[in-house]
Amino acid sequence: MKYILISIILLLETINAFQFPFNLNNLPSKLFTSKINNCNHPHYSKLHQNELPINLSQYSNDIVVRVSYTKTLKEYLILQKDIKFNKWAQNNNKKTIDLQINTDEFNKLLLKFPNLQYDIIIDDLSQTIYETYPQTNQSELKDNENLNFQTQSELFFKEYRDLATINSWLNLIQITYPNIVNIEEIGETYEHKKLKVVHFQVPNDDIEHHEKKTIVITGGVHAREWISVSSTLYLIYQFIQLFNSWPNSKILTELNFLFIPVFNPDGYEYTWTTDRLWRKNRQETPIPKCFGIDIDHSYDYHWTKSTDWACGEEYSGEIPFESFESRIWDNYLNETNKEHKIYGYLDLHSYSQEVLYPYAYSCNQQPRDEENLIELAWGIAKSIRLKSGYNYQVLPACIDKDSDLLPDLGSGSSLDYMYHNKAYWAYQLKLRDTGSHGFLLPSKYIEPVGDEIVSAIKYFCEFILSDDR
Ligand SMILES: [Zn+2]
């Protein structure tokens, strides 16, 4: 009897497996397929390996899928270890999670949750990745003395740029605007790349430098979030334009800016040479062949060790400030304590279109001035909406990080560290989009996203100037 029962169960499971397998030829109608026909981009599979920026076949069995979650499914996805996937983002209002997942693993998930509601966001991941790299050679921009700053910059923002091209553009600014731009190298990463701070200050005889309020803006903490790098660079460019047209503007004369466009140079470089979807830095961990610490989980404020292992994307390191970048930043702030009165901090990430305010580590801890923090966050969101019509949600970072489900997920963030130790006004901005392309936002959005972030930063600066603490 027992064997008959087992046989029936096995048979039912087999039927189940035939009913629910996920098959790329038999997808729901909502699927995006048009990108393959984009005439600007040949399909990567038609090209020789030498013509491709990285090995794209590593993603060929992966899809990005948006699943609607119930409490059970969400807990399963966060706590389980038997199905492999990378979490891209989640939307707490719509109760969805975006997963990058191998089609075989997705089939396992479908067998476990047969009623799973899902949409395929990206079906041809390799091609979508391929299309984020520049289609033209970048060398036209490197050390080209025939182009002036203006012309070079207009070209520069047409595509995403690799680290060498970014560095040569930054050098060009330094040479063209030596009175207002000073690039400081504040330390070296694990791979001996320089961590560069673009110190932007317009001379003002009426206010001593150390009396000016300082605003810190960072991008590229997570390597694959390219739009945060391009947006920080675009901000620098637009501040130079503002200086050219209105040098006496209060934003420029009464504030001091520290921009760090590429906070994670090792990781960023790696996304250009090896894996477009890399997130962490690239330093050694206790497990051989597992590289990288999540820099945004490395700061010594309510730091707890991640439950994620060293190979995982959320790995915190074994001790606080173990990541080179967070330690360099902390040292720099401590050494230049008297020079910089940091009032504002904006850490740019992607994607989700969100303005996140402290704290990240816990929803039980109420930040000081919570009402004011929320008021400014809504103001930032509104300034974006007025500029481009795009909606950014305002919420505490702990909710976005799921700190209530697993406290280590939100701990050791730069948001909490900067808010608690250094900055009155601290936010993390998750830029576009809400998931059609996710981390793979096409380069045609560099300038539109840059423009809406310029509006947001101007609003942020005016708010801080009017705040008389
Ligand atoms: Zn990020």
Coordinates of C-alpha atoms and ligand atoms in Angstrom, one line a residue:
M1 CA 0.0 0.0 0.0
K2 CA 2.8 2.3 1.1
Y3 CA 4.6 1.7 -2.3
I4 CA 1.4 2.4 -4.3
L5 CA 0.9 5.7 -2.4
I6 CA 4.5 6.7 -3.1
S7 CA 4.1 5.7 -6.8
I8 CA 0.9 7.8 -7.0
I9 CA 2.7 10.8 -5.4
L10 CA 5.7 10.4 -7.8
L11 CA 3.3 10.1 -10.8
L12 CA 1.4 13.3 -9.7
E13 CA 4.7 15.2 -9.3
T14 CA 5.7 14.1 -12.8
I15 CA 2.4 15.3 -14.3
N16 CA 2.9 18.5 -12.3
A17 CA 6.3 18.9 -13.8
F18 CA 4.9 18.5 -17.3
Q19 CA 2.2 21.0 -16.6
F20 CA 4.2 23.8 -15.1
P21 CA 7.6 23.8 -16.6
F22 CA 8.8 27.1 -17.7
N23 CA 9.6 27.2 -21.4
L24 CA 11.0 30.2 -23.3
N25 CA 9.0 29.3 -26.4
N26 CA 5.8 29.4 -24.5
L27 CA 5.8 32.6 -22.5
P28 CA 3.0 34.8 -21.3
S29 CA 1.9 37.5 -23.7
K30 CA 3.2 40.4 -21.6
L31 CA 6.7 39.6 -22.4
F32 CA 9.1 42.2 -23.9
T33 CA 10.6 40.9 -27.1
S34 CA 11.0 44.0 -29.2
K35 CA 14.6 44.8 -28.1
I36 CA 16.0 42.1 -30.4
N37 CA 14.7 44.0 -33.4
N38 CA 16.4 47.3 -32.3
C39 CA 18.2 48.3 -35.5
N40 CA 21.0 50.1 -33.6
H41 CA 22.1 47.0 -32.0
P42 CA 22.9 43.7 -33.8
H43 CA 22.1 40.6 -31.8
Y44 CA 25.1 39.7 -29.8
S45 CA 24.9 36.1 -31.0
K46 CA 25.6 37.3 -34.6
L47 CA 28.9 38.8 -33.5
H48 CA 32.3 37.3 -33.0
Q49 CA 33.5 36.9 -29.4
N50 CA 36.2 39.5 -30.0
E51 CA 33.6 42.1 -30.8
L52 CA 31.8 41.6 -27.5
P53 CA 32.6 43.7 -24.4
I54 CA 32.5 40.7 -22.1
N55 CA 31.6 37.1 -22.3
L56 CA 27.8 37.3 -22.7
S57 CA 27.0 33.6 -22.8
Q58 CA 27.4 33.5 -19.0
Y59 CA 23.9 35.0 -18.8
S60 CA 22.2 33.1 -21.6
N61 CA 20.1 30.9 -19.4
D62 CA 19.1 33.7 -17.0
I63 CA 15.9 35.7 -17.1
V64 CA 14.7 38.6 -14.9
V65 CA 11.3 37.9 -13.5
R66 CA 9.0 39.9 -11.3
V67 CA 7.1 37.8 -8.9
S68 CA 4.2 38.9 -6.7
Y69 CA 4.9 37.8 -3.2
T70 CA 2.8 36.6 -0.3
K71 CA 4.4 36.6 3.2
T72 CA 5.3 32.9 2.9
L73 CA 6.9 33.4 -0.5
K74 CA 8.9 36.4 0.6
E75 CA 10.2 34.7 3.7
Y76 CA 11.0 31.7 1.6
L77 CA 13.0 33.8 -0.9
I78 CA 14.9 35.7 1.8
L79 CA 15.6 32.8 4.2
Q80 CA 15.9 29.8 1.9
K81 CA 19.1 28.6 0.3
D82 CA 18.0 25.8 -2.0
I83 CA 16.9 27.9 -5.0
K84 CA 19.6 30.1 -6.6
F85 CA 18.8 33.6 -7.7
N86 CA 19.9 37.2 -7.4
K87 CA 17.5 39.6 -6.0
W88 CA 17.4 42.8 -8.0
A89 CA 14.8 44.9 -6.3
Q90 CA 11.4 44.9 -4.6
N91 CA 8.4 47.0 -4.5
N92 CA 6.7 47.1 -1.1
N93 CA 3.5 48.8 -2.4
K94 CA 2.9 46.4 -5.2
K95 CA 4.4 43.5 -3.2
T96 CA 6.7 42.3 -6.0
I97 CA 10.3 41.2 -6.1
D98 CA 12.5 41.2 -9.2
L99 CA 14.7 38.1 -9.5
Q100 CA 17.5 37.3 -11.9
I101 CA 17.2 33.5 -12.1
N102 CA 18.3 30.6 -14.2
T103 CA 15.4 29.1 -16.1
D104 CA 16.0 25.7 -14.4
E105 CA 15.9 27.3 -11.0
F106 CA 12.8 29.2 -11.9
N107 CA 11.1 25.9 -12.8
K108 CA 11.9 24.7 -9.3
L109 CA 10.3 27.8 -7.9
L110 CA 7.2 27.2 -10.0
L111 CA 7.0 23.6 -8.8
K112 CA 7.2 24.8 -5.2
F113 CA 4.7 27.6 -5.7
P114 CA 2.4 26.5 -8.6
N115 CA 0.2 29.5 -8.2
L116 CA 3.0 32.0 -8.5
Q117 CA 2.1 35.2 -10.3
Y118 CA 4.9 36.5 -12.4
D119 CA 5.9 38.6 -15.3
I120 CA 9.1 38.2 -17.3
I121 CA 10.8 41.6 -17.3
I122 CA 13.9 40.6 -19.3
D123 CA 13.9 37.4 -21.4
D124 CA 17.1 38.0 -23.3
L125 CA 19.4 39.1 -20.6
S126 CA 22.6 38.7 -22.6
Q127 CA 21.3 41.0 -25.3
T128 CA 20.0 43.6 -22.8
I129 CA 23.4 43.6 -21.1
Y130 CA 25.2 43.9 -24.5
E131 CA 23.1 47.0 -25.3
T132 CA 24.3 48.9 -22.2
Y133 CA 27.9 49.1 -23.4
P134 CA 28.9 51.9 -25.8
Q135 CA 28.4 51.0 -29.4
T136 CA 31.3 53.2 -30.5
N137 CA 34.9 53.2 -29.5
Q138 CA 35.6 55.2 -26.4
S139 CA 39.1 56.3 -27.5
E140 CA 37.7 59.4 -29.3
L141 CA 37.3 60.8 -25.8
K142 CA 40.6 59.8 -24.2
D143 CA 43.2 62.4 -24.2
N144 CA 41.8 64.1 -27.3
E145 CA 43.3 67.6 -27.3
N146 CA 41.4 68.6 -30.4
L147 CA 38.1 68.7 -28.6
N148 CA 37.3 71.4 -26.1
F149 CA 35.6 70.7 -22.8
Q150 CA 32.1 71.5 -24.0
T151 CA 32.2 69.4 -27.1
Q152 CA 33.9 66.5 -25.2
S153 CA 31.2 66.6 -22.5
E154 CA 28.4 66.5 -25.0
L155 CA 29.8 63.4 -26.4
F156 CA 30.7 62.0 -23.0
F157 CA 27.1 61.8 -21.8
K158 CA 25.8 60.0 -24.9
E159 CA 27.0 56.6 -23.5
Y160 CA 28.0 55.0 -20.2
R161 CA 31.8 55.3 -19.8
D162 CA 34.5 53.0 -18.5
L163 CA 36.8 54.0 -15.6
A164 CA 39.7 55.2 -17.8
T165 CA 37.4 57.5 -19.9
I166 CA 35.8 58.9 -16.7
N167 CA 39.2 59.6 -15.3
S168 CA 40.3 61.4 -18.4
W169 CA 37.1 63.5 -18.4
L170 CA 37.7 64.4 -14.8
N171 CA 41.3 65.4 -15.6
L172 CA 39.9 67.6 -18.4
I173 CA 37.7 69.4 -15.9
Q174 CA 40.6 69.9 -13.5
I175 CA 42.6 71.5 -16.3
T176 CA 39.8 73.6 -17.6
Y177 CA 38.5 74.8 -14.3
P178 CA 41.4 74.8 -11.9
N179 CA 39.8 77.6 -9.7
I180 CA 36.7 75.7 -8.8
V181 CA 37.6 72.0 -9.2
N182 CA 40.2 70.1 -7.2
I183 CA 40.4 66.4 -7.6
E184 CA 41.7 64.7 -4.4
E185 CA 42.9 61.1 -4.3
I186 CA 41.9 60.0 -0.8
G187 CA 43.1 56.4 -0.9
E188 CA 43.8 53.2 -2.8
T189 CA 41.5 50.3 -3.2
Y190 CA 42.3 46.6 -2.9
E191 CA 43.3 46.6 -6.6
H192 CA 45.3 49.8 -6.2
K193 CA 42.9 52.1 -7.9
K194 CA 42.6 55.6 -6.7
L195 CA 39.5 56.7 -4.9
K196 CA 38.8 60.2 -6.2
V197 CA 36.9 63.0 -4.7
V198 CA 35.9 65.9 -6.9
H199 CA 36.0 68.9 -4.5
F200 CA 33.9 71.6 -6.1
Q201 CA 34.0 75.0 -4.6
V202 CA 33.5 78.5 -6.0
P203 CA 35.8 81.0 -4.2
N204 CA 33.9 83.4 -2.0
D205 CA 35.7 86.2 -0.2
D206 CA 32.8 86.7 2.3
I207 CA 32.8 83.2 3.7
E208 CA 35.8 81.2 5.0
H209 CA 36.0 77.8 3.3
H210 CA 35.6 75.9 6.6
E211 CA 32.5 77.9 7.4
K212 CA 30.7 76.8 4.3
K213 CA 28.2 74.0 4.5
T214 CA 29.4 70.9 2.7
I215 CA 27.2 68.6 0.6
V216 CA 28.4 65.1 -0.2
I217 CA 27.1 63.2 -3.3
T218 CA 28.3 59.7 -4.0
G219 CA 27.6 57.3 -6.9
G220 CA 28.7 53.8 -7.9
V221 CA 28.8 52.2 -4.5
H222 CA 27.3 49.2 -6.1
A223 CA 29.2 48.4 -9.3
R224 CA 26.4 47.5 -11.6
E225 CA 24.3 50.7 -10.9
W226 CA 25.9 52.6 -13.8
I227 CA 23.2 55.3 -13.9
S228 CA 24.3 56.5 -10.4
V229 CA 27.8 57.0 -11.8
S230 CA 26.7 58.9 -14.9
S231 CA 24.3 61.0 -12.8
T232 CA 27.0 62.1 -10.4
L233 CA 29.2 63.0 -13.3
Y234 CA 26.3 64.8 -15.0
L235 CA 25.7 66.8 -11.8
I236 CA 29.3 68.0 -11.8
Y237 CA 28.9 69.0 -15.5
Q238 CA 25.7 70.9 -14.8
F239 CA 27.2 72.7 -11.8
I240 CA 30.0 73.9 -14.1
Q241 CA 27.4 75.1 -16.5
L242 CA 25.7 76.9 -13.7
F243 CA 29.0 78.5 -12.7
N244 CA 29.5 79.6 -16.3
S245 CA 26.1 81.2 -16.6
W246 CA 25.5 82.4 -13.0
P247 CA 28.7 82.4 -10.9
N248 CA 27.1 84.3 -8.0
S249 CA 24.3 81.8 -7.5
K250 CA 24.0 81.1 -3.7
I251 CA 24.1 77.4 -4.2
L252 CA 27.7 77.8 -5.6
T253 CA 29.0 80.6 -3.4
E254 CA 27.6 79.4 -0.1
L255 CA 28.0 75.7 -0.3
N256 CA 31.0 73.4 -0.8
F257 CA 30.6 70.1 -2.7
L258 CA 32.3 66.7 -2.5
F259 CA 31.4 64.5 -5.4
I260 CA 32.5 60.9 -5.6
P261 CA 31.3 59.5 -8.9
V262 CA 32.8 56.1 -8.6
F263 CA 32.9 55.0 -5.0
N264 CA 33.7 51.4 -6.0
P265 CA 36.3 51.7 -8.8
D266 CA 37.4 48.0 -8.6
G267 CA 33.8 46.8 -8.9
Y268 CA 33.0 49.3 -11.6
E269 CA 36.0 48.2 -13.7
Y270 CA 34.9 44.6 -13.2
T271 CA 31.5 45.3 -14.7
W272 CA 33.3 46.6 -17.8
T273 CA 35.7 43.7 -18.2
T274 CA 34.0 40.6 -16.7
D275 CA 30.5 40.7 -15.2
R276 CA 28.1 43.5 -16.0
L277 CA 26.0 42.5 -13.0
W278 CA 28.7 42.6 -10.3
R279 CA 27.6 44.6 -7.1
K280 CA 30.3 44.4 -4.4
N281 CA 33.9 45.6 -4.3
R282 CA 36.7 43.1 -5.3
Q283 CA 38.7 42.4 -2.2
E284 CA 39.6 39.0 -0.8
T285 CA 37.4 37.2 1.7
P286 CA 38.1 34.2 3.9
I287 CA 36.7 31.9 1.2
P288 CA 39.2 31.5 -1.7
K289 CA 37.8 32.5 -5.1
C290 CA 34.9 34.4 -3.4
F291 CA 35.7 38.1 -3.8
G292 CA 34.0 41.3 -2.6
I293 CA 32.4 43.0 0.3
D294 CA 29.2 45.0 0.0
I295 CA 30.6 48.4 0.8
D296 CA 27.1 49.6 1.9
H297 CA 27.1 46.9 4.6
S298 CA 30.6 47.8 6.0
Y299 CA 30.1 51.0 8.0
D300 CA 30.6 50.9 11.7
Y301 CA 27.2 52.1 12.8
H302 CA 24.9 49.4 14.1
W303 CA 27.1 47.0 12.1
T304 CA 26.2 43.3 12.3
K305 CA 27.8 40.5 10.3
S306 CA 25.6 39.5 7.4
T307 CA 24.0 36.1 7.4
D308 CA 25.0 36.1 3.7
W309 CA 28.2 34.2 3.1
A310 CA 31.4 35.6 1.5
C311 CA 30.3 34.6 -2.0
G312 CA 26.9 36.3 -1.6
E313 CA 26.0 39.8 -2.8
E314 CA 25.1 41.1 0.7
Y315 CA 28.4 40.0 2.4
S316 CA 29.4 42.5 5.1
G317 CA 33.0 41.3 5.7
E318 CA 34.0 39.9 9.1
I319 CA 34.5 43.2 10.9
P320 CA 33.2 46.8 10.4
F321 CA 35.1 48.9 8.0
E322 CA 36.8 45.9 6.5
S323 CA 36.0 47.2 3.0
F324 CA 38.8 49.4 1.7
E325 CA 36.4 52.1 0.5
S326 CA 34.4 52.6 3.7
R327 CA 37.6 52.7 5.7
I328 CA 39.2 55.3 3.3
W329 CA 36.1 57.4 3.5
D330 CA 35.9 57.3 7.3
N331 CA 39.6 58.2 7.6
Y332 CA 39.2 61.1 5.2
L333 CA 36.2 62.5 7.1
N334 CA 38.0 62.2 10.4
E335 CA 41.2 63.8 9.0
T336 CA 39.3 66.7 7.3
N337 CA 36.9 67.1 10.2
K338 CA 37.6 70.8 10.6
E339 CA 37.5 71.6 6.9
H340 CA 34.1 70.1 6.2
K341 CA 30.9 70.8 8.1
I342 CA 28.8 68.2 6.4
Y343 CA 25.2 69.2 6.2
G344 CA 23.9 67.1 3.4
Y345 CA 24.6 63.6 2.1
L346 CA 23.0 62.0 -1.0
D347 CA 24.0 58.5 -1.9
L348 CA 22.8 57.6 -5.5
H349 CA 21.9 54.0 -6.3
S350 CA 19.5 52.3 -8.7
Y351 CA 16.9 51.1 -9.3
S352 CA 13.3 51.6 -8.0
Q353 CA 12.7 55.4 -8.1
E354 CA 12.8 55.9 -4.3
V355 CA 13.9 58.5 -1.8
L356 CA 15.0 56.6 1.3
Y357 CA 15.6 58.3 4.6
P358 CA 17.2 56.9 7.8
Y359 CA 17.4 54.5 9.5
A360 CA 18.2 51.5 7.4
Y361 CA 19.1 49.2 10.2
S362 CA 15.8 49.2 12.1
C363 CA 12.3 50.5 11.8
N364 CA 12.0 50.7 15.6
Q365 CA 14.5 53.5 15.8
Q366 CA 13.0 56.9 15.1
P367 CA 15.5 59.3 13.6
R368 CA 15.8 62.8 15.2
D369 CA 13.9 65.4 13.1
E370 CA 11.9 62.7 11.4
E371 CA 9.2 65.1 10.3
N372 CA 11.8 67.4 8.7
L373 CA 13.6 64.5 7.0
I374 CA 10.3 63.3 5.5
E375 CA 9.4 66.9 4.5
L376 CA 12.6 67.3 2.6
A377 CA 12.3 63.8 1.0
W378 CA 8.9 64.7 -0.4
G379 CA 10.3 68.0 -1.6
I380 CA 13.0 66.1 -3.5
A381 CA 10.4 63.7 -5.0
K382 CA 8.3 66.7 -6.0
S383 CA 11.1 68.5 -7.7
I384 CA 11.8 65.4 -9.8
R385 CA 8.1 65.1 -10.7
L386 CA 7.9 68.7 -11.7
K387 CA 11.0 68.3 -13.9
S388 CA 10.3 65.0 -15.7
G389 CA 6.9 63.7 -14.6
Y390 CA 8.5 60.6 -12.9
N391 CA 7.3 59.5 -9.5
Y392 CA 9.7 58.7 -6.8
Q393 CA 8.4 57.0 -3.6
V394 CA 9.4 58.3 -0.2
L395 CA 10.0 55.6 2.5
P396 CA 12.3 54.8 5.4
A397 CA 15.3 52.7 4.2
C398 CA 14.5 50.0 6.8
I399 CA 11.4 49.0 4.8
D400 CA 13.3 48.9 1.5
K401 CA 16.0 46.8 3.1
D402 CA 13.5 44.4 4.9
S403 CA 15.2 45.0 8.2
D404 CA 12.1 43.8 10.0
L405 CA 12.5 40.3 8.4
L406 CA 16.2 40.0 8.9
P407 CA 17.9 42.8 10.9
D408 CA 21.4 42.3 9.3
L409 CA 20.0 43.3 5.9
G410 CA 19.9 47.0 6.8
S411 CA 22.9 47.2 9.1
G412 CA 26.2 49.0 8.5
S413 CA 24.9 51.3 5.7
S414 CA 26.6 54.5 4.7
L415 CA 23.2 56.2 5.1
D416 CA 22.9 55.5 8.8
Y417 CA 26.6 56.1 9.4
M418 CA 26.5 59.5 7.6
Y419 CA 23.3 60.5 9.2
H420 CA 24.3 59.6 12.7
N421 CA 27.9 60.8 12.6
K422 CA 28.3 63.5 10.1
A423 CA 25.3 64.8 8.1
Y424 CA 22.1 66.5 9.2
W425 CA 20.3 65.6 6.0
A426 CA 21.1 62.1 4.7
Y427 CA 19.3 60.2 1.9
Q428 CA 19.7 57.3 -0.4
L429 CA 18.2 58.0 -3.8
K430 CA 17.3 55.0 -6.0
L431 CA 17.2 56.3 -9.5
R432 CA 15.2 55.0 -12.6
D433 CA 13.6 52.9 -13.6
T434 CA 10.9 50.8 -11.9
G435 CA 12.0 47.6 -13.6
S436 CA 11.6 47.5 -17.3
H437 CA 15.4 47.5 -17.6
G438 CA 16.4 47.5 -13.9
F439 CA 20.2 47.9 -13.6
L440 CA 20.4 47.8 -17.4
L441 CA 18.9 51.2 -18.1
P442 CA 19.7 52.2 -21.7
S443 CA 22.2 55.0 -22.2
K444 CA 19.6 57.2 -23.9
Y445 CA 18.3 57.8 -20.3
I446 CA 21.6 59.2 -19.0
E447 CA 20.7 62.9 -19.7
P448 CA 17.0 62.7 -18.7
V449 CA 17.8 61.0 -15.4
G450 CA 20.7 63.4 -14.9
D451 CA 18.4 66.4 -15.5
E452 CA 15.8 65.2 -12.9
I453 CA 18.6 64.6 -10.4
V454 CA 20.0 68.1 -11.0
S455 CA 16.6 69.5 -10.1
A456 CA 16.5 67.3 -7.0
I457 CA 19.9 68.4 -5.8
K458 CA 19.2 72.1 -6.4
Y459 CA 16.0 71.8 -4.3
F460 CA 18.1 69.9 -1.7
C461 CA 20.7 72.7 -1.6
E462 CA 18.1 75.5 -1.4
F463 CA 16.4 73.7 1.5
I464 CA 19.7 73.4 3.3
L465 CA 20.6 77.1 2.7
S466 CA 17.3 78.2 4.1
D467 CA 17.8 76.0 7.2
D468 CA 19.5 78.0 9.8
R469 CA 20.9 75.4 12.1
Ligands
ZN1 ZN 22.9 50.2 -4.7

